[in-house]
mmCIF file of C-alpha atoms in Angstrom:
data_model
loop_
_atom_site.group_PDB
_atom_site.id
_atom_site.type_symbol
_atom_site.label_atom_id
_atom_site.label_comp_id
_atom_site.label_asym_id
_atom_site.label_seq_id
_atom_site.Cartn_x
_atom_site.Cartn_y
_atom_site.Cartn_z
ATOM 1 C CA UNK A 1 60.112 34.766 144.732
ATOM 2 C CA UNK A 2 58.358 35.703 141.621
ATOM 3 C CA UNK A 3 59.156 39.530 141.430
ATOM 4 C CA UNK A 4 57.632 41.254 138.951
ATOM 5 C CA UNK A 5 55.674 39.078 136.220
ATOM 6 C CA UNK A 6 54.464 40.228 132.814
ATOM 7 C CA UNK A 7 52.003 38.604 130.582
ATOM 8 C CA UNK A 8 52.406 38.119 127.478
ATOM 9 C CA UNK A 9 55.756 37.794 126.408
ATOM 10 C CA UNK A 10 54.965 38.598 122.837
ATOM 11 C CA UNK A 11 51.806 39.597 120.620
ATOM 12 C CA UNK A 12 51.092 40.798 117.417
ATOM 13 C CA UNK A 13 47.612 42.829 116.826
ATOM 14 C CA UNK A 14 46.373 43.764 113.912
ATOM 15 C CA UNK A 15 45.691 47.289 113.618
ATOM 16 C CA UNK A 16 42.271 48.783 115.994
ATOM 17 C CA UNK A 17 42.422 45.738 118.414
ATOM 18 C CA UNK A 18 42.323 45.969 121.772
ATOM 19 C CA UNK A 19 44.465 44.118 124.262
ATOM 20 C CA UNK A 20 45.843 44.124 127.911
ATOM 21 C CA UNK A 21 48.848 43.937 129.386
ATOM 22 C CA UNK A 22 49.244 42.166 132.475
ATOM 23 C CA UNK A 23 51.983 42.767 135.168
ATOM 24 C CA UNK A 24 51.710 41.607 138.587
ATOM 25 C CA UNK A 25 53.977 42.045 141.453
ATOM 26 C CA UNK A 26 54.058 40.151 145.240
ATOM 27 C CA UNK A 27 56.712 42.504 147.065
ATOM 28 C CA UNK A 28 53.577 44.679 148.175
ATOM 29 C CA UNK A 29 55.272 47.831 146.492
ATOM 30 C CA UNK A 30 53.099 50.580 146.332
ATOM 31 C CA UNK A 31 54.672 52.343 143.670
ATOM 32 C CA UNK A 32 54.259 50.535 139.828
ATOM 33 C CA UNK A 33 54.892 51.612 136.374
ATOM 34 C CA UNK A 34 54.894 51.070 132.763
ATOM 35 C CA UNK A 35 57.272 52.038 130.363
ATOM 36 C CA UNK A 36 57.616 51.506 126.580
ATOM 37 C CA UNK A 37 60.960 51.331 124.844
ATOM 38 C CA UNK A 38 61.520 52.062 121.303
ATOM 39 C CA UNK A 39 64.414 50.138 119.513
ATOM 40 C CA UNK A 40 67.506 52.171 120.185
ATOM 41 C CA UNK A 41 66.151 54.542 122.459
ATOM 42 C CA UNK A 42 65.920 54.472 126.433
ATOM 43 C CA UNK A 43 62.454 54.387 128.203
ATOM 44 C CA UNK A 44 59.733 56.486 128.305
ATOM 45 C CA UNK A 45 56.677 56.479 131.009
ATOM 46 C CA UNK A 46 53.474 55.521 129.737
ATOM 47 C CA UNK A 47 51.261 55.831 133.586
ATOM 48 C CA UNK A 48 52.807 55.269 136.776
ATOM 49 C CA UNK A 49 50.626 54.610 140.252
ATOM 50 C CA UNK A 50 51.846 55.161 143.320
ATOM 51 C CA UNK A 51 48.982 53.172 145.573
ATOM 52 C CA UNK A 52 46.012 50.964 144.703
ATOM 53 C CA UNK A 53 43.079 52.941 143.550
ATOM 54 C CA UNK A 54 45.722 55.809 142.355
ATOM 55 C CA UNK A 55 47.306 56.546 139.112
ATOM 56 C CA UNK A 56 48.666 59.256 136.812
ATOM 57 C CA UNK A 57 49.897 59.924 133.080
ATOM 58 C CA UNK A 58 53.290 60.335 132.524
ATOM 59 C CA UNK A 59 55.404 61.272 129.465
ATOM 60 C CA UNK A 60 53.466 59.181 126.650
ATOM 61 C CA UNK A 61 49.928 58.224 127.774
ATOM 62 C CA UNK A 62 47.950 58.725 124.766
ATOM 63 C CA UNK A 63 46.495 55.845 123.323
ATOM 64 C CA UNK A 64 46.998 53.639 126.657
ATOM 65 C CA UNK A 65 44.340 53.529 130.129
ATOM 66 C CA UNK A 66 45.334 51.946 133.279
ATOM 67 C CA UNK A 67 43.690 50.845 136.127
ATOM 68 C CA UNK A 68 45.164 49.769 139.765
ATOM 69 C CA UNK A 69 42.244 48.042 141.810
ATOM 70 C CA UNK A 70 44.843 46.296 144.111
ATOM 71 C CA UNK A 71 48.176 46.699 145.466
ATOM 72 C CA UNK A 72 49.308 43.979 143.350
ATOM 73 C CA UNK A 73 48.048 43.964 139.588
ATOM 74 C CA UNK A 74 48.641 47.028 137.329
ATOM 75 C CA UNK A 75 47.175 46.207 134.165
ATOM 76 C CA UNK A 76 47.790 48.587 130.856
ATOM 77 C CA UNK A 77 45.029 48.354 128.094
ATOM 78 C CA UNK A 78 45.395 49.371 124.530
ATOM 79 C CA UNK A 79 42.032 50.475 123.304
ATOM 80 C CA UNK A 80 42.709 50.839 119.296
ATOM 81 C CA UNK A 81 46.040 49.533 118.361
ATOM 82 C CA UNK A 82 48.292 51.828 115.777
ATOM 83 C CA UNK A 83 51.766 50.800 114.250
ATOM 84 C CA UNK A 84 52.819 53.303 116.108
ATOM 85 C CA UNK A 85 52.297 51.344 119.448
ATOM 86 C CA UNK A 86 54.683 48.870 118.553
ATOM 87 C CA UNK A 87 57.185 48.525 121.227
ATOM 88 C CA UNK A 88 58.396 46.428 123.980
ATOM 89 C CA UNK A 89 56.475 47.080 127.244
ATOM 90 C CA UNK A 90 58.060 46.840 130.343
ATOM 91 C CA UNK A 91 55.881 47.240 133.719
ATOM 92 C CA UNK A 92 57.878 48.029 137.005
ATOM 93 C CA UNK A 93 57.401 48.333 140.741
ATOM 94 C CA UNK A 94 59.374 50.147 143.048
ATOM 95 C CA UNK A 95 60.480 50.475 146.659
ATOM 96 C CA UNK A 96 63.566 52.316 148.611
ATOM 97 C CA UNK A 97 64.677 53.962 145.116
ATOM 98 C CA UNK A 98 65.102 50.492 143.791
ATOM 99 C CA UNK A 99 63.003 49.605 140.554
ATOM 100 C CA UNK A 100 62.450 46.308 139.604
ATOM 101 C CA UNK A 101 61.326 45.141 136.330
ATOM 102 C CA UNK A 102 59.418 42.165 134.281
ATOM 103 C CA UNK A 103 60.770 40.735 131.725
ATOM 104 C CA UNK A 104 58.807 42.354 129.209
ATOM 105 C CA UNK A 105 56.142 42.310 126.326
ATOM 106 C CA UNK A 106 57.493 42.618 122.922
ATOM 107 C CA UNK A 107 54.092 44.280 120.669
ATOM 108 C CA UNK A 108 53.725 44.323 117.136
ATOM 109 C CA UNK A 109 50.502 46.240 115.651
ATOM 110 C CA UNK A 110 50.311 45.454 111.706
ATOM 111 C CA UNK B 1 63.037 70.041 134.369
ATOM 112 C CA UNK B 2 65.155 67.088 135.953
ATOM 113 C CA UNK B 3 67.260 65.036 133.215
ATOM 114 C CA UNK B 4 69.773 62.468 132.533
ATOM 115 C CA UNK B 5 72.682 62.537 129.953
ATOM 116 C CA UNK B 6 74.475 59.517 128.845
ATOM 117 C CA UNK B 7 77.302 59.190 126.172
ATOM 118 C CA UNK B 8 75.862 57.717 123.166
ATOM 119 C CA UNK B 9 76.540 54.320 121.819
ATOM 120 C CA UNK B 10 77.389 51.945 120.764
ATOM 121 C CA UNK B 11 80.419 51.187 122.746
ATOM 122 C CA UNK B 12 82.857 48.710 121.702
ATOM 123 C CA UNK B 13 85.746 47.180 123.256
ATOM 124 C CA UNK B 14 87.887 44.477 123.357
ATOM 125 C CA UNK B 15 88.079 41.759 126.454
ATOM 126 C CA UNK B 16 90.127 43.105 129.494
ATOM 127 C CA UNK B 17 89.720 46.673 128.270
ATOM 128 C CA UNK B 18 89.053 49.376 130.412
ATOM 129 C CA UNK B 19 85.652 50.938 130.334
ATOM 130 C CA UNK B 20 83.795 54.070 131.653
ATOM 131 C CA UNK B 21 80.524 55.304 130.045
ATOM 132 C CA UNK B 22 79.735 58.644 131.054
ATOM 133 C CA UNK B 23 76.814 59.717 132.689
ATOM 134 C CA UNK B 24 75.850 63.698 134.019
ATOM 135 C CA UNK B 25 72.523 65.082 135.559
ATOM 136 C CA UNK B 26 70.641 68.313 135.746
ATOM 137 C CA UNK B 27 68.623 67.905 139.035
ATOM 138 C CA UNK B 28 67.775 70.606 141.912
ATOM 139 C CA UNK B 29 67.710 69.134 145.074
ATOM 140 C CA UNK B 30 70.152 65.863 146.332
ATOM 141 C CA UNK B 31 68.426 63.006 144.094
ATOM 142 C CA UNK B 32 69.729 59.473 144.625
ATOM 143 C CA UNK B 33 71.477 57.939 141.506
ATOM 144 C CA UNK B 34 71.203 54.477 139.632
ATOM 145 C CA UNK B 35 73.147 52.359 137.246
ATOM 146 C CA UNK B 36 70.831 49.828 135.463
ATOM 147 C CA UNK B 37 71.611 46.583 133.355
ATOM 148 C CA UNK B 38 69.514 45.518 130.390
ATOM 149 C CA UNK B 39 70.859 42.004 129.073
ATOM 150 C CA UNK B 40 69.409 40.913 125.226
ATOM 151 C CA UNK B 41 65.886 39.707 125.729
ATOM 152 C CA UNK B 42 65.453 40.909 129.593
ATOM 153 C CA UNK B 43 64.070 43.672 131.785
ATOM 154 C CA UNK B 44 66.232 46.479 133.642
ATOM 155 C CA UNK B 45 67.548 45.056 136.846
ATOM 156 C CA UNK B 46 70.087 47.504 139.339
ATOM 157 C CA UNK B 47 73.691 47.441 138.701
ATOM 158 C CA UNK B 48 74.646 50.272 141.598
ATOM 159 C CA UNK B 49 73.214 52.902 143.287
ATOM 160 C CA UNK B 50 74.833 56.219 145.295
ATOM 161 C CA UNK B 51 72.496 58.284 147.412
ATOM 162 C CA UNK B 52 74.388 61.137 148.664
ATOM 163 C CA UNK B 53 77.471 63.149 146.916
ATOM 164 C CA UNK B 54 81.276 61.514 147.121
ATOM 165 C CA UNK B 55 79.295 58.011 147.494
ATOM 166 C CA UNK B 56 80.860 55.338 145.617
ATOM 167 C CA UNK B 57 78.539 52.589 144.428
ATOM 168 C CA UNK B 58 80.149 49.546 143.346
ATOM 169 C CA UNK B 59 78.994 46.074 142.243
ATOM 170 C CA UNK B 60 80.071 43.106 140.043
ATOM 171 C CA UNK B 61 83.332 45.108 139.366
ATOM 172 C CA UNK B 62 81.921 48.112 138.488
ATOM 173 C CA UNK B 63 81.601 51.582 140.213
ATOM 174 C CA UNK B 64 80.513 54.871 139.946
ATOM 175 C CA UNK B 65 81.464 57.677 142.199
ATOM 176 C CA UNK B 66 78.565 60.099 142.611
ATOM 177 C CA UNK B 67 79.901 63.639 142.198
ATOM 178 C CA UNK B 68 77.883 66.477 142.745
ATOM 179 C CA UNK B 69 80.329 69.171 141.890
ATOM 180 C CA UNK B 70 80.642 67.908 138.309
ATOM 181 C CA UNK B 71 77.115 66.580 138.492
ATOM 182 C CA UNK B 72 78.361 63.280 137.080
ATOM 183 C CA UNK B 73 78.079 59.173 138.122
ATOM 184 C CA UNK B 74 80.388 58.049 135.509
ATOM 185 C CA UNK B 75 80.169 54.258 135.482
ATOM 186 C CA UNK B 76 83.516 52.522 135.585
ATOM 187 C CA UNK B 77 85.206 48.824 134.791
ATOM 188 C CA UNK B 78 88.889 47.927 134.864
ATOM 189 C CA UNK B 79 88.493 44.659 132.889
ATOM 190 C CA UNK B 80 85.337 44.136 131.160
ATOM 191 C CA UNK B 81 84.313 40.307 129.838
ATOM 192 C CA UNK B 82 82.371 39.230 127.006
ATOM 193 C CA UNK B 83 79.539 38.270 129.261
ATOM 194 C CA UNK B 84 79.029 42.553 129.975
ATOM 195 C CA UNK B 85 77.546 43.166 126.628
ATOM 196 C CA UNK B 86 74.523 44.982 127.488
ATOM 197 C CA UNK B 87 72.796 47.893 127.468
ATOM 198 C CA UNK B 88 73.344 50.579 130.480
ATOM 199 C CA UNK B 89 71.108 52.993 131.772
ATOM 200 C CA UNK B 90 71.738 55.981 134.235
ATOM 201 C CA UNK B 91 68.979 57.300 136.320
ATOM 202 C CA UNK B 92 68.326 59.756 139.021
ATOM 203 C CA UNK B 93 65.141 59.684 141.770
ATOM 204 C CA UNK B 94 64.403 62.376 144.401
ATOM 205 C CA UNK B 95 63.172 60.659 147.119
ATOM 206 C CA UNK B 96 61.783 63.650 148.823
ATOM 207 C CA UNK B 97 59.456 65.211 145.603
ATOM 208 C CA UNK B 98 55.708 64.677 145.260
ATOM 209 C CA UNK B 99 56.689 63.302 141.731
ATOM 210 C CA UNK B 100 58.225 60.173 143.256
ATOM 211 C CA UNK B 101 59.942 58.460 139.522
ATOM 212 C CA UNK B 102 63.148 57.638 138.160
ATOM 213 C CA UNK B 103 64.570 60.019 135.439
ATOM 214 C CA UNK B 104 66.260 57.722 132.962
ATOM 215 C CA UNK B 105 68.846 58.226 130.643
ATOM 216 C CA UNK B 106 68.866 57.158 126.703
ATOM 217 C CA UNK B 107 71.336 54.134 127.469
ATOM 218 C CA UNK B 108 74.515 53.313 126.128
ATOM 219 C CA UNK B 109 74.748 49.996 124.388
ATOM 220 C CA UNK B 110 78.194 47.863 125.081
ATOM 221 C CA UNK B 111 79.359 45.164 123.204
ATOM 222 C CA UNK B 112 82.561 43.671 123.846
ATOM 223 C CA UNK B 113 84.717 41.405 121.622
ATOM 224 C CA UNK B 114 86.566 38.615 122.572
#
């Protein structure tokens, strides 16, 4: 009964490194998102898909590229990491109105 | 555009207080409405949930009472406990529009003191 699962916890990248975030879910929810959240401050939507082979920007996509090639893995990628990109990452799935969440990735860009 | 208000925190009280932590929408439509919990160090997991107006969601000891006159889902505890420190997020979804994602609010951080 894994849920949602997010990979890695933590990171630090040094500035114009790339990386991806990986977040995996096994409930067979169509609908997945990820979210960044700013200390102090709520969430905001990075990309959201609603279906494999399907996804869209939301509030805050610059600087950030998804992909969704199966129902289950929805994979963020940082292309050229800026301070301003540090954040904790949270990637979600969603069915029925209810939104489950991993447990996070906590980013650092110096 | 659709949008969530929450009372700003922090909020701080002491054990066996009573606590409420406002929350009011601008939405068209009849969305469905959330109460999340974010403990230190975890992800957002469901506290309660109303989907239609005069619904009460409840859970844990906490509710909320969806009203769609006052466009409000104030969330409500009659004793809180130490262990409720946390941070709590409102949010609204309309499960009918072709832009199918939860509206969240800024969260209100709690911290209660023994």
């Amino acid at each position: 009964n894994a849920g949602v699962t997010q990979t890695p916890k933590f990171r630090i990248l040094k500035i114009g490194q790339s990386m991806t975030l990986q977040c995996t879910q096994d409930m067979n929810h169509n609908y997945m998102y990820w979210y960044r959240q700013d200390p102090g401050m709520g969430l905001k939507l990075i990309y959201y898909s609603v279906g494999a082979g399907i996804t869209d920007k939301g509030e805050v996509p610059n600087g950030y590229n998804v992909s969704r090639s199966t129902t289950e893995d929805f994979p963020l990628r940082l292309e050229l990491a800026a301070p301003s990109q540090t954040s904790v990452y949270f990637c979600a799935s969603e069915q029925n109105t209810e939104a489950f969440f991993g447990q996070g990735t906590r980013l650092t860009v110096v | 555009g659709d949008s969530v208000t929450q009372m700003e925190g922090p909020v701080t009280l002491s054990e066996e207080a009573f606590l409420t932590i406002n929350c009011t929408y601008t939405a068209t439509g009849y969305p469905s409405l959330f109460w999340y919990v974010q403990y230190p160090g975890e992800g957002l997991q469901l506290l309660l949930k109303a989907t239609k107006a005069d619904d009460k969601g409840s859970n844990k000891g906490f509710e909320a009472t969806y009203r769609k006159e006052t466009t409000s889902f104030h969330l409500e505890k009659g004793s809180v406990q130490v262990s409720d420190s946390a941070v709590y997020f409102c949010a609204l979804i309309k499960p009918m529009d072709s832009n199918y994602q939860l509206i969240w609010g800024a969260g209100t951080k709690l911290i209660i003191k023994p």
